[in-house]
Coordinates of C-alpha atoms in Angstrom, one line a residue:
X1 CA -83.9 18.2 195.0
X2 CA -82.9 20.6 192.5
X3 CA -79.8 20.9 190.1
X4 CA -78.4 23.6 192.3
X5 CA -78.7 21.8 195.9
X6 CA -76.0 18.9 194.5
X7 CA -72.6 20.9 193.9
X8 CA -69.2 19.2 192.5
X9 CA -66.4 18.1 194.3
X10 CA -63.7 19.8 194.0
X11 CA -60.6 18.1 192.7
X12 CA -57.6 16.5 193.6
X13 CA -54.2 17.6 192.9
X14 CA -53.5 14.2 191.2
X15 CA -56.4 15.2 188.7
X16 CA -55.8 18.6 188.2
X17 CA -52.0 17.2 186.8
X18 CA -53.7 14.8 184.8
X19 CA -55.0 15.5 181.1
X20 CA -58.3 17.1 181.3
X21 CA -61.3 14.6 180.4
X22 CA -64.5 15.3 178.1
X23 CA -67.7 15.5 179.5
X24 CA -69.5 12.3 178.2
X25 CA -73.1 11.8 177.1
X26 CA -74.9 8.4 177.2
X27 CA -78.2 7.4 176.6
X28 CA -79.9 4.1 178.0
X29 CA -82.3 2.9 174.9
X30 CA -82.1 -0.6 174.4
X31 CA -79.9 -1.1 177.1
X32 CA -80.7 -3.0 180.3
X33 CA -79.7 -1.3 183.6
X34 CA -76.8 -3.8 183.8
X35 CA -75.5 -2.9 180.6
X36 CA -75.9 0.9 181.3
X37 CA -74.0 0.6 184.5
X38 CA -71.7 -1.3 182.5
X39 CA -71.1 1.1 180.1
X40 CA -70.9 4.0 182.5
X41 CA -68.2 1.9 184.4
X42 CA -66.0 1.3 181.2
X43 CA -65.6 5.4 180.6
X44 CA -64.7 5.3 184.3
X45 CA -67.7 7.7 184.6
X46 CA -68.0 9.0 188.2
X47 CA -71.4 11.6 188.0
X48 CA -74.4 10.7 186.0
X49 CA -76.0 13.9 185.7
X50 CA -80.0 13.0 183.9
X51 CA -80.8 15.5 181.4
X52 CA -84.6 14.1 181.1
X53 CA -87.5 17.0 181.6
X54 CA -89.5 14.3 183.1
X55 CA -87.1 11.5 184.5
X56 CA -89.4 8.5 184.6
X57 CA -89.9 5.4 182.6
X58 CA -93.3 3.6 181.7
X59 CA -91.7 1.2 180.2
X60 CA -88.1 1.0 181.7
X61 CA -89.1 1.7 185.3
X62 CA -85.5 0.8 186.7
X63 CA -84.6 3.9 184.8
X64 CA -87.1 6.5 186.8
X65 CA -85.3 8.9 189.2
X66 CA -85.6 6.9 192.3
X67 CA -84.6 3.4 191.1
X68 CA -81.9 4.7 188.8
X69 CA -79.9 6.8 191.6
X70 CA -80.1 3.5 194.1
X71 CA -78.8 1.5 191.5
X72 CA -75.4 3.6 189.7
X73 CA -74.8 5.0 193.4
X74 CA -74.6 1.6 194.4
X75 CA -72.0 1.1 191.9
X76 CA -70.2 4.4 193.0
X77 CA -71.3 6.6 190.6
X78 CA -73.1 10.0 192.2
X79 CA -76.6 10.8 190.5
X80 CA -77.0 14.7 189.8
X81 CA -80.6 15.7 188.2
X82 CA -80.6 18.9 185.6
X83 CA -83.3 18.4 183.9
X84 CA -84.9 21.3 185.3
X85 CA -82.4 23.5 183.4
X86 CA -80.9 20.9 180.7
X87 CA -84.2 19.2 179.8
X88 CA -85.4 18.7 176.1
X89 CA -89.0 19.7 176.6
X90 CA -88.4 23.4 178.3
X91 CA -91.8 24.2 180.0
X92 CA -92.2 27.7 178.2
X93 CA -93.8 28.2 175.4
X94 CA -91.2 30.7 174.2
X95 CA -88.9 28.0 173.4
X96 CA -91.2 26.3 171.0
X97 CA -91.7 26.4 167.2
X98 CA -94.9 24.8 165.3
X99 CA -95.4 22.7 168.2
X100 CA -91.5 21.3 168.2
X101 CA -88.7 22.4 170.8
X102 CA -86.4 25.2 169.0
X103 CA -83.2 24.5 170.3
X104 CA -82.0 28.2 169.6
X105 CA -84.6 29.8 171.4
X106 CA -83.8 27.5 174.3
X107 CA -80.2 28.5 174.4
X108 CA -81.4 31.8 174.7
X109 CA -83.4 31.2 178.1
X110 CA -81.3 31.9 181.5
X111 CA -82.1 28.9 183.2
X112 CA -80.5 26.6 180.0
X113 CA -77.5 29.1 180.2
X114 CA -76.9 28.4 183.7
X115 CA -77.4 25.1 183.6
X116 CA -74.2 25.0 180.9
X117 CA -72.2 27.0 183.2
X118 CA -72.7 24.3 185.5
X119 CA -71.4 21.9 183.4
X120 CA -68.5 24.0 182.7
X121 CA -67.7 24.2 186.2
X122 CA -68.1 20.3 186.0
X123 CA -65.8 19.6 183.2
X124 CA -63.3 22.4 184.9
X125 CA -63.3 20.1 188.0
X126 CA -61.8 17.3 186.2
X127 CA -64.1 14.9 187.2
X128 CA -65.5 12.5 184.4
X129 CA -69.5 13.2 184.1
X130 CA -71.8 11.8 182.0
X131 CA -75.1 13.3 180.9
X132 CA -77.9 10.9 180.3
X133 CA -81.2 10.4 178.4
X134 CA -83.3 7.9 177.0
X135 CA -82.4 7.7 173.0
X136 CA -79.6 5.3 172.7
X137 CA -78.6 7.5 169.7
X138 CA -76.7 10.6 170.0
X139 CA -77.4 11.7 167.1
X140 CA -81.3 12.1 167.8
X141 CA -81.0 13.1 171.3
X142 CA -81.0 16.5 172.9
X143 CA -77.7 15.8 174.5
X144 CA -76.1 16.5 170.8
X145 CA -78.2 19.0 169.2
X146 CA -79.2 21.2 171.6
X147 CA -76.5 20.7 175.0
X148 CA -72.8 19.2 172.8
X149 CA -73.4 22.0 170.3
X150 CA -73.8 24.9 173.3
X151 CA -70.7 23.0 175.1
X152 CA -69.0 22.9 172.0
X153 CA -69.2 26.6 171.4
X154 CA -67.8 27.3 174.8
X155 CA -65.2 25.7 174.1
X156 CA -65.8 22.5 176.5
X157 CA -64.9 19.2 174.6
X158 CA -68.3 16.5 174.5
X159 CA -67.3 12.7 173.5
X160 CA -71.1 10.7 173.2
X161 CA -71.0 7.4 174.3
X162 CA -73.4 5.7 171.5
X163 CA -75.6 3.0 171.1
X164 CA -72.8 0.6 170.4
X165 CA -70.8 1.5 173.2
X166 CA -68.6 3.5 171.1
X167 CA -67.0 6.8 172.0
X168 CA -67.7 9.6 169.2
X169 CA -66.5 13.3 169.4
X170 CA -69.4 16.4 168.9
X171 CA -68.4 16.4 165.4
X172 CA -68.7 12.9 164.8
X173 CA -72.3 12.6 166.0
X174 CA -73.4 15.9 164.2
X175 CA -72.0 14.9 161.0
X176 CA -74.2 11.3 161.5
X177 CA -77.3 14.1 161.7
X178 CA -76.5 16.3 158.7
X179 CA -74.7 13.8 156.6
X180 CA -71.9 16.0 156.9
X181 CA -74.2 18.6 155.0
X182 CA -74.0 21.8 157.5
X183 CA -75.4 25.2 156.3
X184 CA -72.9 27.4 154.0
X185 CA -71.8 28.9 157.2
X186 CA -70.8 25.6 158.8
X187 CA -74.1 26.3 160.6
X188 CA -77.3 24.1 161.5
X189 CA -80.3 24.9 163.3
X190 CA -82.1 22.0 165.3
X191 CA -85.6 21.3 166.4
X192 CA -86.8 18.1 168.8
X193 CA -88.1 15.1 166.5
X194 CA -91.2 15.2 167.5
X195 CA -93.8 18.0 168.3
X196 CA -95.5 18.4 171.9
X197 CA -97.2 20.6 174.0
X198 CA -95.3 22.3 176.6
X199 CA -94.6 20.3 179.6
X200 CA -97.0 20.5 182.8
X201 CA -95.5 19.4 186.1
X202 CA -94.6 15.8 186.0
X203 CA -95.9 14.9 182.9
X204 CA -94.5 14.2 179.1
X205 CA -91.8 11.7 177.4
X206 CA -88.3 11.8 177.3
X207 CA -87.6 11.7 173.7
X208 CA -85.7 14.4 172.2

C-alpha cells in the first residue's frame, strides 16, 4: 500500500485546544522490538510512519514491514509507510552525488516535497507521529539531515527521540553533527554516510 492510500485522522476538539505536539523521529538500532515499542509508548506516540527506502531487516527481521506493523498495531500504535517519498536512498539518479545521496537535490524532487506536505498535514492534525529508521542516532540518520532540516524550514517543530531514549530538538541533533560548526551563513549541506548505487525495486540497506 502506498503513502497516499493511509490518510490521517482528523482531530478531536480536545486536541485541537491542546498545545500543539512535535513530530517525533526514532530510530530502532540497538534496540529490541520491546524496547522500541517501549520507547514509542513513553512519547505517547500514536503513528509510526517508516521512512526506510527498503523497510526490511536481514538482521532484525521483527523490524521488516510485515512483522513490525503486527507488532506496534498491536500495541495501538497505526503503521503508515513513506518511504516511497521520504526514503534515504531516492531511486533517481538525479539525486545523487559521487555515488552518495545529495540531500539538496532530493529536496528538490516532487515526490520528497509531497511527502513533507504530508507530514505537515500530520503535525497540523495534532496527532503525535513518529518517523522511524534504522540508525539509533539522529544525528547520522536521514530523519535529521535531510527530513528535520526540510520540516524545520517550514516551520514544523521535529524533537528526535535518540539512542538513549532522550528527547532532542532539530537544533540539538544538528549541532551533535557539525560540532556546532555550521557554514558562515548558519548553513550546512548533507550527503548520506555512505555511497550506493541507486536503488532497484526491493533491494538496498537502510542506513542513511
Amino acid at each position: 500500500m502506498s503513502s497516499s492510500d493511509q490518510p490521517f485522522g482528523e482531530a478531536s476538539a480536545a486536541s485541537l485546544a491542546a498545545e500543539r505536539p512535535p513530530l517525533f523521529t526514532i530510530g530502532y538500532g540497538a534496540r529490541t522490538l520491546d524496547e522500541f515499542i517501549a520507547a514509542l509508548k513513553a512519547n505517547r506516540i500514536e503513528y509510526l510512519i517508516d521512512v526506510r527506502t527498503a523497510p526490511y531487516s536481514k538482521f532484525k527481521q521483527e523490524f521488516s514491514k510485515e512483522l513490525l506493523q503486527h507488532h506496534v498495531e498491536r500495541a495501538g500504535i497505526r503503521y503508515v509507510f513513506m518511504g516511497d517519498t521520504l526514503g534515504g536512498q531516492p531511486k533517481d539518479p538525479a539525486c545523487h552525488t559521487d555515488g552518495k545521496v545529495d540531500y539538496d537535490k532530493v529536496r528538490a524532487q516532487p515526490f520528497f516535497q509531497a511527502g513533507i506536505e504530508r507530514l505537515k498535514k500530520a503535525f497540523q492534525s495534532q496527532r503525535r507521529a513518529a518517523l522511524m529508521c534504522s540508525e539509533g542516532r539522529p544525528e547520522q540518520c536521514h530523519r535529521s539531515k535531510l527530513i528535520g532540516e526540510a520540516l524545520a524550514a517550514a516551520g514544523v517543530p521535529v524533537s528526535h527521540i535518540d539512542e538513549d531514549g532522550q528527547v532532542l530538538t532539530q537544533t540539538q541533533v544538528i549541532d551533535r553533527l557539525t560540532k556546532g560548526q555550521m557554514d558562515l551563513f548558519g548553513q550546512s549541506s548533507f550527503t548520506s554516510r555512505k555511497r550506493y548505487a541507486p536503488l532497484e525495486e526491493g533491494g538496498g540497506s537502510n542506513s542513511s
